[in-house]
Coordinates of C-alpha atoms in Angstrom, one line a residue:
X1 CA -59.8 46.1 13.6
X2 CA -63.1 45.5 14.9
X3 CA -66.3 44.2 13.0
X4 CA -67.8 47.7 13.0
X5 CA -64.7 49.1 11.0
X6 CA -62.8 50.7 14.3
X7 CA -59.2 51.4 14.3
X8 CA -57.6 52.2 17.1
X9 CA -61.0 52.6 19.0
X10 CA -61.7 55.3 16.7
X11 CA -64.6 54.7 13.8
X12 CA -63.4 55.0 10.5
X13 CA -66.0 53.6 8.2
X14 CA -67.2 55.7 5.1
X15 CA -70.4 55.9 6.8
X16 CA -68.5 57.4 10.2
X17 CA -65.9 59.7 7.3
X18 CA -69.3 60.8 5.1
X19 CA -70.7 62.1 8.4
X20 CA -67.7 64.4 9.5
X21 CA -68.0 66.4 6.2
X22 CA -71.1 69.3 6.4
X23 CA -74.0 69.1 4.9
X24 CA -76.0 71.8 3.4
X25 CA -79.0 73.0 4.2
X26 CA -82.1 72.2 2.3
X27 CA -82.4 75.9 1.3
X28 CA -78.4 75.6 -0.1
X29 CA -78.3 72.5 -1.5
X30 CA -82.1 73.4 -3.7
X31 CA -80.4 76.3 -4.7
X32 CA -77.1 74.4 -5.7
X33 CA -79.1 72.3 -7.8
X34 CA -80.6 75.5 -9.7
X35 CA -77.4 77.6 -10.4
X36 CA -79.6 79.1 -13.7
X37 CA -82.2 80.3 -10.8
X38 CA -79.5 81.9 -9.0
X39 CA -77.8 83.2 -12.2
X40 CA -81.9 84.5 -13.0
X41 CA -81.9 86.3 -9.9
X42 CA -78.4 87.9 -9.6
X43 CA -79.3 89.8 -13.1
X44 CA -83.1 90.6 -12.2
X45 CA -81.7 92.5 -9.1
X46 CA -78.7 94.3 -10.7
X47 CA -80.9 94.9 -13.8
X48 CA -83.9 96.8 -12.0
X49 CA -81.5 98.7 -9.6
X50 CA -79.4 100.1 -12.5
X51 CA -83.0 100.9 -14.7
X52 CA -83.9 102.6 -11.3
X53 CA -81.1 104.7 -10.9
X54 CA -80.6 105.5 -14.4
X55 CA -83.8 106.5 -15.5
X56 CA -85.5 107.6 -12.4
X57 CA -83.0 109.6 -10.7
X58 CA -83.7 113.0 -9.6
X59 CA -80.5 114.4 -11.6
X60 CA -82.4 113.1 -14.8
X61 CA -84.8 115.8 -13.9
X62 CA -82.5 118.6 -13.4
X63 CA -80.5 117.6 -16.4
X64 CA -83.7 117.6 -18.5
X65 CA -84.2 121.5 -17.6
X66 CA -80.7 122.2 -18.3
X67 CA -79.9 120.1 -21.0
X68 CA -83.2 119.4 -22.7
X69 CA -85.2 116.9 -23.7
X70 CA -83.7 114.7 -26.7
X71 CA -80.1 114.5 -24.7
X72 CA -81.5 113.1 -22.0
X73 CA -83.2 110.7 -23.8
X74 CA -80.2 110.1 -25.3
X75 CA -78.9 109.7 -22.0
X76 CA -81.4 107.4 -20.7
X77 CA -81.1 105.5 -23.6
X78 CA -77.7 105.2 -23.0
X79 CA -78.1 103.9 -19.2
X80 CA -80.4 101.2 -20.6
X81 CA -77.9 99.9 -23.3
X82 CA -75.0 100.2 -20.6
X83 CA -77.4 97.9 -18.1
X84 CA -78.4 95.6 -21.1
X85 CA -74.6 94.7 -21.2
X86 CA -73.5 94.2 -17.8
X87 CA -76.3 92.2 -17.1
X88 CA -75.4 90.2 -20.1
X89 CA -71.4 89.7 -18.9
X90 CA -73.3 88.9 -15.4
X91 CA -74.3 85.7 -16.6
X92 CA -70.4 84.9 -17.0
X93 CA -69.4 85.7 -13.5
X94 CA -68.9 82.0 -12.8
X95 CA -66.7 81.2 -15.8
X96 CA -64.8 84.5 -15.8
X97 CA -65.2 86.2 -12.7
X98 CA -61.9 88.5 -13.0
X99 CA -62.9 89.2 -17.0
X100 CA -66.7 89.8 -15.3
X101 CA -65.0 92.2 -13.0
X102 CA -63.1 94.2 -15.5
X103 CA -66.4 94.9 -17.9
X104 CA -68.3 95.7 -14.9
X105 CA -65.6 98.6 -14.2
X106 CA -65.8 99.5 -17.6
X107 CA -69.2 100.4 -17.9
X108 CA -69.5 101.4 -14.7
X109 CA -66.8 104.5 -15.8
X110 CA -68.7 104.6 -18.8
X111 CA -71.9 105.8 -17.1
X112 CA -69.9 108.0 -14.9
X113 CA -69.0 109.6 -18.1
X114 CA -71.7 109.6 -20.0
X115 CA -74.5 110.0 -17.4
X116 CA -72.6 111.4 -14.7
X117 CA -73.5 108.8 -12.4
X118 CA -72.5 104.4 -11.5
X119 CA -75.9 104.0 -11.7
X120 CA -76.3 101.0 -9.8
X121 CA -72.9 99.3 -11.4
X122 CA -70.9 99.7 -7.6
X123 CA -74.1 96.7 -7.2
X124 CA -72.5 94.6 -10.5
X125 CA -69.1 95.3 -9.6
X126 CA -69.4 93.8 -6.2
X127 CA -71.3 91.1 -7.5
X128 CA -68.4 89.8 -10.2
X129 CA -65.7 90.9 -7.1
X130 CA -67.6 88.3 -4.9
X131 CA -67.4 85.6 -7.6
X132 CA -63.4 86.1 -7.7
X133 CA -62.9 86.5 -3.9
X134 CA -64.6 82.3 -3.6
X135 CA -62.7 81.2 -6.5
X136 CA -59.4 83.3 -7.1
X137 CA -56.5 83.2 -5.0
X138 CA -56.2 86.2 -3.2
X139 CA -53.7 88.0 -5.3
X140 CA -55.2 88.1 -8.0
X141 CA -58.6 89.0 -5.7
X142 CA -56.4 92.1 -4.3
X143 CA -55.5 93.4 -7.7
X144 CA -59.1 92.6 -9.2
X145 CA -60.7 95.0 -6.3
X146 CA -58.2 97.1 -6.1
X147 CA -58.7 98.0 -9.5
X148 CA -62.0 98.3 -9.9
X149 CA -62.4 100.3 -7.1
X150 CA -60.0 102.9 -8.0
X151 CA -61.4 103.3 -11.4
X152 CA -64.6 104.1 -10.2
X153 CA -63.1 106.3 -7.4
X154 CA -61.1 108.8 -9.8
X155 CA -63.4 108.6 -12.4
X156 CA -66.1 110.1 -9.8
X157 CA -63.5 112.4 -8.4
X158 CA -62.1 113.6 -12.0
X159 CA -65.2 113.2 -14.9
X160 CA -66.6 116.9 -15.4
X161 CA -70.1 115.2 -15.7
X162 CA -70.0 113.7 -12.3
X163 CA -68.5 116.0 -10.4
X164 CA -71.7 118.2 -11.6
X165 CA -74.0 115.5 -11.0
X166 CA -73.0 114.6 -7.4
X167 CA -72.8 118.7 -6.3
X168 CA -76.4 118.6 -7.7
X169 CA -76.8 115.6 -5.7
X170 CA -76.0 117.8 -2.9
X171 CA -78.6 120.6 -3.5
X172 CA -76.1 123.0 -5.0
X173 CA -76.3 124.7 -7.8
X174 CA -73.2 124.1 -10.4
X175 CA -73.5 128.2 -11.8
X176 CA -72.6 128.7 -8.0
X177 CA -68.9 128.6 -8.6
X178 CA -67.5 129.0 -5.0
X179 CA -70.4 126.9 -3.9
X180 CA -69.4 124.3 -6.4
X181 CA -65.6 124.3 -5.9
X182 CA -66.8 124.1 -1.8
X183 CA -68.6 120.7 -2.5
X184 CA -66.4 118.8 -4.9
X185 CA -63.6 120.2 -3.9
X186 CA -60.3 121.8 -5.5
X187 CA -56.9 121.2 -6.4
X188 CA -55.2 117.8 -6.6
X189 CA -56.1 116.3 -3.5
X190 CA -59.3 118.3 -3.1
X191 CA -61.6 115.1 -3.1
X192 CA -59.9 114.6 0.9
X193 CA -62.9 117.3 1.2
X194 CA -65.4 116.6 -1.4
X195 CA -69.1 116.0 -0.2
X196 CA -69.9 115.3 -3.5
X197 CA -67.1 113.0 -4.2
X198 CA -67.5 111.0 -0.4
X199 CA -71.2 110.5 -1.7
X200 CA -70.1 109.0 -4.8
X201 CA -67.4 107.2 -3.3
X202 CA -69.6 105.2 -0.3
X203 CA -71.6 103.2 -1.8
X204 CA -68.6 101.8 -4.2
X205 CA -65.9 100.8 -1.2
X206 CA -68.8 99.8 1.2
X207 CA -70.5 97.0 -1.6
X208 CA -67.0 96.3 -2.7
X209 CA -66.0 95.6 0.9
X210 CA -69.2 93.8 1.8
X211 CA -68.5 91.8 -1.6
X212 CA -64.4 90.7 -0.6
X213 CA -65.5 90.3 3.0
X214 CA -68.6 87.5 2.3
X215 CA -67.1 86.0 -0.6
X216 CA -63.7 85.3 1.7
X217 CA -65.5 84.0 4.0
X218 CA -67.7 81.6 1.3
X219 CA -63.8 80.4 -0.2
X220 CA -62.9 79.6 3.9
X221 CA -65.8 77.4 4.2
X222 CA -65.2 75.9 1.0
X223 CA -61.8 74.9 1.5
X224 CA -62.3 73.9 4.9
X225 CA -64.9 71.4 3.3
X226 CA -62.8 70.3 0.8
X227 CA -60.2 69.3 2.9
X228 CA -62.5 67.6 5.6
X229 CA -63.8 65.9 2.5
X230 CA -60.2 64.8 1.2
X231 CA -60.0 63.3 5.3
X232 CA -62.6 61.4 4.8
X233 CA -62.1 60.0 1.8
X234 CA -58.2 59.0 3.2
X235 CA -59.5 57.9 5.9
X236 CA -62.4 55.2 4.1
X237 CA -59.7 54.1 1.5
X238 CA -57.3 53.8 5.1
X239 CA -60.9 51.7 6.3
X240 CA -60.8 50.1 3.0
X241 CA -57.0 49.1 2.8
X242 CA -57.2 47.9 6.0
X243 CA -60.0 45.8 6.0
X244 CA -58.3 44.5 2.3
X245 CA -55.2 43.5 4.6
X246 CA -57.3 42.1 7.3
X247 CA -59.1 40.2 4.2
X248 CA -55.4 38.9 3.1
X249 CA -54.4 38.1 6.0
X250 CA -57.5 35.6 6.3
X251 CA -56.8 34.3 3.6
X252 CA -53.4 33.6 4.2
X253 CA -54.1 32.1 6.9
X254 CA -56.6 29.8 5.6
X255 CA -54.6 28.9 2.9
X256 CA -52.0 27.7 5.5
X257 CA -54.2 26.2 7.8
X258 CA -55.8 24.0 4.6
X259 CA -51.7 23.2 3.6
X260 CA -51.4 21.6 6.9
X261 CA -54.4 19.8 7.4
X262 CA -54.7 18.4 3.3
X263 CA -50.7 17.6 3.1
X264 CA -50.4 15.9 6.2
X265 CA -53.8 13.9 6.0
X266 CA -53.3 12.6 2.7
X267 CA -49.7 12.0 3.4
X268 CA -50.6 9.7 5.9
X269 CA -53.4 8.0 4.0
X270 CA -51.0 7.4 0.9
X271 CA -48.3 5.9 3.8
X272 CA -51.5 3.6 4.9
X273 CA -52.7 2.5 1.5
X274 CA -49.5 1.8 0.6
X275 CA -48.9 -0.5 3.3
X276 CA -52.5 -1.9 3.1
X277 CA -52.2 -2.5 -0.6
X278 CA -48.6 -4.4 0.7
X279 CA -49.4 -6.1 3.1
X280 CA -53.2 -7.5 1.5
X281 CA -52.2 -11.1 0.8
X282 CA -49.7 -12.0 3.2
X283 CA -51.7 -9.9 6.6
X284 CA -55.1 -9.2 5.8
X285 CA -55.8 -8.1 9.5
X286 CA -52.9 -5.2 9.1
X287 CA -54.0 -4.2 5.9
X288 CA -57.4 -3.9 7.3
X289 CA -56.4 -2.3 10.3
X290 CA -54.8 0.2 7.8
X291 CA -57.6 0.7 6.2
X292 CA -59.8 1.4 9.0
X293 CA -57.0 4.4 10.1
X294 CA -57.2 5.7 6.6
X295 CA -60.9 6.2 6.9
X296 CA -60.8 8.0 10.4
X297 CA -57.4 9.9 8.8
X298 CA -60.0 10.9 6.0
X299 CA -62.6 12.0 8.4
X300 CA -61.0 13.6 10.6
X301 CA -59.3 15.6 7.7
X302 CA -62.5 16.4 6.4
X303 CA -63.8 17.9 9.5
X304 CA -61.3 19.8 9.5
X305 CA -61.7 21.6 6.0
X306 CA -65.0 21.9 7.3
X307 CA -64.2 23.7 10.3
X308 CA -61.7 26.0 8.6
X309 CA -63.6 26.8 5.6
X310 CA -66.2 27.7 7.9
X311 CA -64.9 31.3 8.9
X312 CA -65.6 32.0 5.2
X313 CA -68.9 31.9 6.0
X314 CA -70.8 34.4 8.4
X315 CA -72.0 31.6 11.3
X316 CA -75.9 31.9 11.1
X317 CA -76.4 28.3 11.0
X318 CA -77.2 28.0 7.6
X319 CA -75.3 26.3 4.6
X320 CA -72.2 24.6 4.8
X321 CA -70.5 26.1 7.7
X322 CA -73.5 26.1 9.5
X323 CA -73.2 22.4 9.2
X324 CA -69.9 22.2 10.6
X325 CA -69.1 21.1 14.1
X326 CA -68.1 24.1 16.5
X327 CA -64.8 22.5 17.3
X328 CA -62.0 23.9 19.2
X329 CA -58.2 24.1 17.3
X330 CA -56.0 21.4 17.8
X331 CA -53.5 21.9 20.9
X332 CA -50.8 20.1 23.0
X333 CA -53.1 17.2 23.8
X334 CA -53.5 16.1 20.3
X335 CA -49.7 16.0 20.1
X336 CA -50.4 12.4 21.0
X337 CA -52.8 11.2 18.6
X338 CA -50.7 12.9 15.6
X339 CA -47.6 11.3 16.4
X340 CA -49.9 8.2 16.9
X341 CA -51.4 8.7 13.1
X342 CA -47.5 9.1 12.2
X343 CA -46.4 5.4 13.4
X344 CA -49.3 3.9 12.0
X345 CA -48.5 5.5 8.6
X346 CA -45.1 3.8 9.1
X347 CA -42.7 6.1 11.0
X348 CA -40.9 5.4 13.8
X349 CA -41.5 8.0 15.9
X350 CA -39.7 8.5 19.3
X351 CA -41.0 11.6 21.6
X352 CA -39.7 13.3 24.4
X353 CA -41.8 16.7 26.0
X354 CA -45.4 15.9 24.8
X355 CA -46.8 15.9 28.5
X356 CA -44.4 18.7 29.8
X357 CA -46.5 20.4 33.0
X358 CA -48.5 23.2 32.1
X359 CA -48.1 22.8 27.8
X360 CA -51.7 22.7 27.8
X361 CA -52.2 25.8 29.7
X362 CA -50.4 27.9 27.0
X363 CA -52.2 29.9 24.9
X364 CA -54.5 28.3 23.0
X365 CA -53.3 30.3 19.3
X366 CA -49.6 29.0 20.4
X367 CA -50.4 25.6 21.3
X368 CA -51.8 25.7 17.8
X369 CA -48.5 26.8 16.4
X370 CA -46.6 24.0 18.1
X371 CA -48.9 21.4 16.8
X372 CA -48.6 22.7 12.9
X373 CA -44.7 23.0 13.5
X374 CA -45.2 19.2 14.1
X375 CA -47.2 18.1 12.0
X376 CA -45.7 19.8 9.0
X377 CA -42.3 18.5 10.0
X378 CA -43.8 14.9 10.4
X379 CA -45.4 15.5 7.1
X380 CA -42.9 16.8 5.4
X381 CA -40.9 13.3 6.8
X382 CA -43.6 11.2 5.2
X383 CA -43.1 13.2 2.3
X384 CA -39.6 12.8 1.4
X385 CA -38.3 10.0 3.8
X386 CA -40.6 7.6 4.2
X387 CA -38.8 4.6 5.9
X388 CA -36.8 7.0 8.2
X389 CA -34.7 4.7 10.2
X390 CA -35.5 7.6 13.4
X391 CA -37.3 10.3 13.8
X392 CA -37.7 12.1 17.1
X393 CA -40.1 14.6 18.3
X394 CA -39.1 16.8 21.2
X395 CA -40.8 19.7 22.9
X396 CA -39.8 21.6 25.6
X397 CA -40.9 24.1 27.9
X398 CA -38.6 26.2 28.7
X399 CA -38.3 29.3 31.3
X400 CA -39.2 32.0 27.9
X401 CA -39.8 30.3 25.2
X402 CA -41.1 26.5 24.0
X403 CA -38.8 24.8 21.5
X404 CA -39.9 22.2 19.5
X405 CA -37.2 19.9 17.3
X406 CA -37.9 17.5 14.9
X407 CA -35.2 14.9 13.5
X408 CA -35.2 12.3 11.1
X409 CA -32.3 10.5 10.8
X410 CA -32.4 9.3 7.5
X411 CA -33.7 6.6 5.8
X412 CA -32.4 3.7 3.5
X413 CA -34.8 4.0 0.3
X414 CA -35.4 7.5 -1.9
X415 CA -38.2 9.7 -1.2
X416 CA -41.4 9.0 -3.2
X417 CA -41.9 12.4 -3.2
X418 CA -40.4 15.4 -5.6
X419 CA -39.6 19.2 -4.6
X420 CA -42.1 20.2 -2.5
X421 CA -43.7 24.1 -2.7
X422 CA -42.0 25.2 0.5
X423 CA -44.9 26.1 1.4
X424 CA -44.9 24.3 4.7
X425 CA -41.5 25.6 5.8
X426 CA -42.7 29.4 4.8
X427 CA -45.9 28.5 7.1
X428 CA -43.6 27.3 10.2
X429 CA -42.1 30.2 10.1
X430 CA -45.0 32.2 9.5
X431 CA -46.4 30.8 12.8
X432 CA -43.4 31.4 14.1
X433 CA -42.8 35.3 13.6
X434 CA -46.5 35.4 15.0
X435 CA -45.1 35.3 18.0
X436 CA -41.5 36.7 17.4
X437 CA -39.8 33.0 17.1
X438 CA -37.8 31.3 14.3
X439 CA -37.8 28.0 12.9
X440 CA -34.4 26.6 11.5
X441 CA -34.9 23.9 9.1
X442 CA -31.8 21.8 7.4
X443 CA -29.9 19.1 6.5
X444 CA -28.8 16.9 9.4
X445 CA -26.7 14.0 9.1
X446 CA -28.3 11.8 6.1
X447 CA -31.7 13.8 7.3
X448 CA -33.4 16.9 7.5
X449 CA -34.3 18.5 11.2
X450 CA -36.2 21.6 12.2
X451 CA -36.1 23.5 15.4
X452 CA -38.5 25.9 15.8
X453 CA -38.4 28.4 19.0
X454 CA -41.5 30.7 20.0
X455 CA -41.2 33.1 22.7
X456 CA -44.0 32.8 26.0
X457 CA -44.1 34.4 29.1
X458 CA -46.1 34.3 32.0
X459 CA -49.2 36.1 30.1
X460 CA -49.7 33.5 28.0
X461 CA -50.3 30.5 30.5

């Protein structure tokens, strides 16, 4: 994982995720805001189309000379109340669409019965069926349409006052009986050739189509949003998760690299105050000299806290880990001076391997490994053994790997220390896995030794 948040060499921020989800347009997303303004403007539209049609139509006219004046009235009064209450149940389209749909049909059959014509309610039956088709599935959107538009269909094709207000539509007279039966047809499947009926009929499938077709279309869209939104937001928490492991892991190995440097430094300063505070009154020089090592131990421990608690910090120079020395991790070539450190803490320390040809040329992350393997094991020595009659350090180089075994052989007073943590032996081999090696760690003899074997090739010189 990069800085910027790439996996893979593929961005995956939130920023990255946000931006692969559409946007709206301004004109959408004012409108989204405002669902009352649309909800205003759907029932302004239906509601002056259906006063239109049902009080202004030219078969109010001819129904006027026919049927005279207070009926029609009654009619038109009718048409008005009809209109009053779909436009009322439009205002519930988004909470009950399919409910929306079924009152729409209602009164739409209603006006065919009672005015002879839909009367602008094929408009507010598309309008609920486009509701259901972006939020139904698409059975129920099938049977909702299906229905409605059959209802209107056969109560066009089979209401007497319909049928007589779409052949007036048509210019012919209904006292015309063969005229008549010629434009709304005859027998049971006479509407297959009914002007009258077709006329009726168009604008109801058309809107309805129009209505299933868009709103389809809108549901697509939405669930194609929704699921590049649900992406996104796996792939930011998969950002997140993995920047919380990279986070972990940092830790971790902080924590580790502050075990090794704190245990083994003030191992080795108790070793030399111990032997200073000994050896005051009988060889002031040594205990001096002791002293003088377990100030430069001190130091040099506390430059290195500095330097590792310095990632923690982002390195702009200021504050503490500004402060800090940019120094490079301890390799092959400070096997020396630790081992040093080590005998003048009080071990007797023999070494085999520390200036093998070409250690130093090693990676520089597994020369670091090699010298924590050793300097836990010599801590853990001081530790728990700390007149060990022997203890040998050995690394070797060989063809595929580097091995590195430490011995102790045993010592002839108790350990001043109690149970350790483990910590150090779960941090060898930690370091160890890093590079697909293992570390052993036992008994041996009246001792304890640990053999630790990490895998190299050719790459990593």
């Amino acid at each position: 994982m990069t800085a910027g948040g790439d996996v893979g060499g593929h961005p995956v921020g939130p920023d990255v995720a946000e931006a692969a989800v559409p946007r709206p347009g301004p004109v959408r997303r004012f409108l989204l805001r405002r669902p009352g303004l649309v909800d205003a403007a759907v029932v302004t539209v239906f509601t002056g189309w259906a006063l239109l049609l049902g009080l202004g139509a030219d078969s109010m006219y001819w129904l006027h000379e026919v049927l005279g004046g207070p009926r029609v009235l009654l009619m038109q009064v009718t048409s008005a109340v009809l209109t009053l209450a779909g436009a009322v149940a439009l205002v519930w389209r988004r909470r009950r669409p399919v409910l929306v749909a079924a009152v729409m049909t209602v009164l739409g059959v209603l006006s065919l019965a009672l005015t002879g014509a839909t009367n602008g309610f094929e408009l507010g039956v598309a309008l609920a069926l486009y509701v259901v088709a972006t939020t139904a599935p698409p059975r129920t959107l099938l049977a909702a349409a299906g229905a409605s538009v059959l209802a209107l269909l056969v109560g066009a094709r089979v209401l007497p006052l319909a049928r007589t207000v779409g052949a007036k539509s048509l210019g012919v007279d209904p006292d015309d009986a063969d005229a008549f039966a010629a434009v709304t047809g005859s027998g049971p499947f006479g509407f297959a050739t009914s002007p009258a009926w077709f006329a009726m009929a168009a604008p109801v499938v058309v809107l309805a189509l129009l209505a299933v077709g868009l709103g389809t279309l809108v549901h697509a869209r939405r669930q194609r949003v929704a699921a590049l939104a649900e992406a996104a937001r796996a792939r930011a928490e998969e950002h997140a998760q993995r920047t919380r492991l990279a986070q972990a892991s940092e830790r971790a190995q902080i924590a580790r690299e502050m075990h090794d440097v704190v245990a083994h430094s003030i191992s080795v300063m108790v070793a030399l105050g111990g032997g200073a505070s000994a050896a005051f009154d009988w060889a002031p020089d040594r205990a001096r000299a002791a002293l003088d090592e377990l100030v430069d131990t001190g130091r040099a421990a506390l430059g290195d806290m500095r330097r590792i608690l310095g990632v923690l910090h982002d390195d702009d120079g200021d504050g503490p880990a500004g402060d800090a020395p940019l120094e490079p991790q301890p390799g092959s070539l400070d096997l020396p001076r630790l081992v040093g450190r080590a005998r003048t803490a009080g071990l007797a320390v023999r070494t085999s391997g520390l200036a093998v040809t070409g250690l130093d040329a090693l990676d520089p992350a597994l020369q670091l490994a090699v010298y924590r393997i050793v300097q836990e094991s010599l801590t853990n020595t001081l530790r728990h053994a700390p007149v060990a009659t022997d203890v040998e350090v050995d690394v070797r180089r060989r063809a595929d790997a580097v091995e590195v075994v430490v011995t102790d052989r045993g010592g002839t007073a108790p350990a001043t220390a109690g149970p350790g943590s483990r910590r150090g032996l779960v941090g060898m081999t930690e370091r160890a896995a890093a590079f697909g090696g293992t570390v052993e760690a036992g008994p041996y003899g009246q001792g304890w030794r640990v053999r630790a074997l990490l895998p190299w090739n050719e790459g990593d010189a």
